[in-house]
C-alpha atoms as one frame of an Amber mdcrd trajectory, in Angstrom:
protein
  13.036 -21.071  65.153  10.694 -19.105  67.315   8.025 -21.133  69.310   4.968
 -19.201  68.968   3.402 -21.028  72.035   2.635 -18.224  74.110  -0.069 -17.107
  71.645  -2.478 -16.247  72.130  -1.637 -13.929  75.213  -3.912 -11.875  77.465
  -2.671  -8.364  78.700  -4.723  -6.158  80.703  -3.549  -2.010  80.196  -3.500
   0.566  82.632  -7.015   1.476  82.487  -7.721  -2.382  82.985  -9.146  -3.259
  79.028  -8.176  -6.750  78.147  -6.414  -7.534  74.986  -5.256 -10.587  73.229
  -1.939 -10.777  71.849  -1.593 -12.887  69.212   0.436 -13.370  65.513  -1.048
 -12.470  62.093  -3.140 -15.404  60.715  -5.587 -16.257  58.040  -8.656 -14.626
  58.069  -7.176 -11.269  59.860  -6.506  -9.277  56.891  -9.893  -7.468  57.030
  -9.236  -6.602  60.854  -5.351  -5.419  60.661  -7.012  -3.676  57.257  -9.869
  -1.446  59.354  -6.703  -0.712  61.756  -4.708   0.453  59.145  -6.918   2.916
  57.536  -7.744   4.501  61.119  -3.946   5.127  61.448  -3.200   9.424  61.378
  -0.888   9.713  58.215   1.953  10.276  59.458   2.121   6.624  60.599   1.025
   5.074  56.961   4.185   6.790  56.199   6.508   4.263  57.249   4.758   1.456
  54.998   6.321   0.618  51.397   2.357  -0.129  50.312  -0.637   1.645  50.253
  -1.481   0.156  53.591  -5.206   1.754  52.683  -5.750  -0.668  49.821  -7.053
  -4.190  51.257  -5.652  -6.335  48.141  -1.894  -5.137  49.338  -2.940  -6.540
  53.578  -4.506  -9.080  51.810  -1.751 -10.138  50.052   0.236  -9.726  53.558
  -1.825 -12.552  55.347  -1.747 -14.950  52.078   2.416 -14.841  52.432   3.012
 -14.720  55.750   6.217 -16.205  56.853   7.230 -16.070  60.475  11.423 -16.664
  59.927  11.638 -13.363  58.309   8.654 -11.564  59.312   6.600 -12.149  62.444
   3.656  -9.868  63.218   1.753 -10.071  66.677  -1.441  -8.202  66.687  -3.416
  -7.081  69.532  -7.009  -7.344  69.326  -9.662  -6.072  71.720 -12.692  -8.300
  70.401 -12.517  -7.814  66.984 -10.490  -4.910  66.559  -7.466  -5.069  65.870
  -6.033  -2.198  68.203  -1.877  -2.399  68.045   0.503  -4.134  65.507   4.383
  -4.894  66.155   6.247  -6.793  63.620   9.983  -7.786  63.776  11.825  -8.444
  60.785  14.770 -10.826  60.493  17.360 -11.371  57.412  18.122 -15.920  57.518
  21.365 -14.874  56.163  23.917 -12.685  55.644  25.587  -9.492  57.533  22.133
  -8.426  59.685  20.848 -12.041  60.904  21.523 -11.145  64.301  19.621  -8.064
  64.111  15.912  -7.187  64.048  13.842  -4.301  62.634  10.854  -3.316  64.760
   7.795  -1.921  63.821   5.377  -1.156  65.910   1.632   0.885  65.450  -0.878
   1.823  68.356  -4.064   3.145  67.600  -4.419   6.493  68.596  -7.340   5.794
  71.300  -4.844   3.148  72.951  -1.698   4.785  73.124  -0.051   5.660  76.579
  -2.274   2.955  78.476   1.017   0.515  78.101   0.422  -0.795  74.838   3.246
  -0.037  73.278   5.241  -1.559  76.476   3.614  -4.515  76.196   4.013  -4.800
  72.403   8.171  -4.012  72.761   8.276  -6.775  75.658   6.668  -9.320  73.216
   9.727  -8.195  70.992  12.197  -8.312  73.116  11.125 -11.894  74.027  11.016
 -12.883  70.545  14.182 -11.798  69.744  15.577 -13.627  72.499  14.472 -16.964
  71.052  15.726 -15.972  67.508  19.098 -15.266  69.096  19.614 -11.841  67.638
  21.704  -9.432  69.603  20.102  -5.952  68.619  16.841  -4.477  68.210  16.892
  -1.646  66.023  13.477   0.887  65.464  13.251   3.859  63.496  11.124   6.622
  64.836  10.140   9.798  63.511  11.547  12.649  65.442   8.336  14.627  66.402
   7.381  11.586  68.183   9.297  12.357  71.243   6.793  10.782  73.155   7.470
   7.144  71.739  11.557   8.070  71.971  11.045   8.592  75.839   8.742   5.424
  75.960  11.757   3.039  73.876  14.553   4.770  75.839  12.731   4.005  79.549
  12.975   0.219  78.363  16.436   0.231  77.276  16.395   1.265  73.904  19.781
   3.890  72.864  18.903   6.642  70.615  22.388   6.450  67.821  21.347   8.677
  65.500  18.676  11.471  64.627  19.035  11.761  60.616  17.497  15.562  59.862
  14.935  16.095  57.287  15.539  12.151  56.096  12.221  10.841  55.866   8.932
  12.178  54.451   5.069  11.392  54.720   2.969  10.421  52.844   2.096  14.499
  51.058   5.954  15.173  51.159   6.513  16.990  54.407  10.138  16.158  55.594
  10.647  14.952  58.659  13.717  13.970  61.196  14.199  10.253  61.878  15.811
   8.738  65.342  17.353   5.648  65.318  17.390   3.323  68.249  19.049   0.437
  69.080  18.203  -2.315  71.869  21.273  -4.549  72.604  20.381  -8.503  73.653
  23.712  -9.313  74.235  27.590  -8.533  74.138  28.321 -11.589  71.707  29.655
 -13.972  73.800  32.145 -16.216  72.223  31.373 -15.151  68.594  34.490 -14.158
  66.906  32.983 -11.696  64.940  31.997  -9.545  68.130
């Protein structure tokens, strides 16, 4: 179980604007809703949902469960400014390993938000005992590649043409990986 006692969590970014870091809770869904729709496109892309429709974010905040999906938000008054969520399986073949998913608002990108967002992560995933990280990227965002690959992350794979947007443009996706540990004395590693 993660302890969530650390939230809420001031950071201060590089051009010295305070946020609070904090997990998804009642009475959010309006906030992480306005973020959402200010998102370019090509970032809705990677949601299953019409992230633009506030019934489905909504819906998010009414089912929220932290074991297999825990997302921090960070919030600069009342706007919601960054979302990273990690996703765990209880059981079965992937409970050691976490999906991350992280957003920045396009006015608060390369100040260290993202940085501070992956850390949180990292952190997390530490306390859930999972060994890898794993985040999918598209491949025209180099700049977020660099970013995750400065903190440790290991580019496996760059899959061309495998993922599209939200009007059907193709686009490469780059797989990274983050490894917490070797596996100790687990058997299976």
């Amino acid at each position: 179980m993660i302890s969530l006692d650390r939230y809420p969590k001031e950071i201060a970014l590089r051009n010295d604007a305070k946020l609070l870091l904090r997990p998804l809770a009642p009475g959010d869904a309006e906030g992480l809703w306005e973020f959402l729709r200010r998102l370019p496109e090509i970032d809705k892309a990677h949601f299953h949902e019409d992230v633009d429709d506030l019934e489905v974010v909504r819906r998010w905040e009414n089912a929220i469960d932290y074991e297999t999906s825990l997302p921090i938000l960070a919030w600069q008054g009342v706007r919601v400014v960054g979302a990273v969520t990690l996703y765990r399986s209880r059981t079965g073949w992937k409970q050691r390993v976490g999906i991350v998913r992280i957003l920045i608002a396009p006015d608060f990108r390369r100040l260290g938000l993202g940085t501070a967002m992956i850390r949180e992560m990292r952190h997390l995933a530490e306390q859930a005992a999972l060994r890898h990280l794993v985040v999918e990227v598209i491949g025209k965002q180099q700049s977020a590649v660099r970013a995750l690959e400065r903190m440790g992350f290991e580019k496996k794979v760059v899959h061309a043409k495998f993922v599209n947007d939200r009007k059907g443009r193709l686009y490469d996706l780059a797989v990274l990986v983050y490894s917490l540990s070797e596996g100790g004395d687990d058997p299976y590693f």
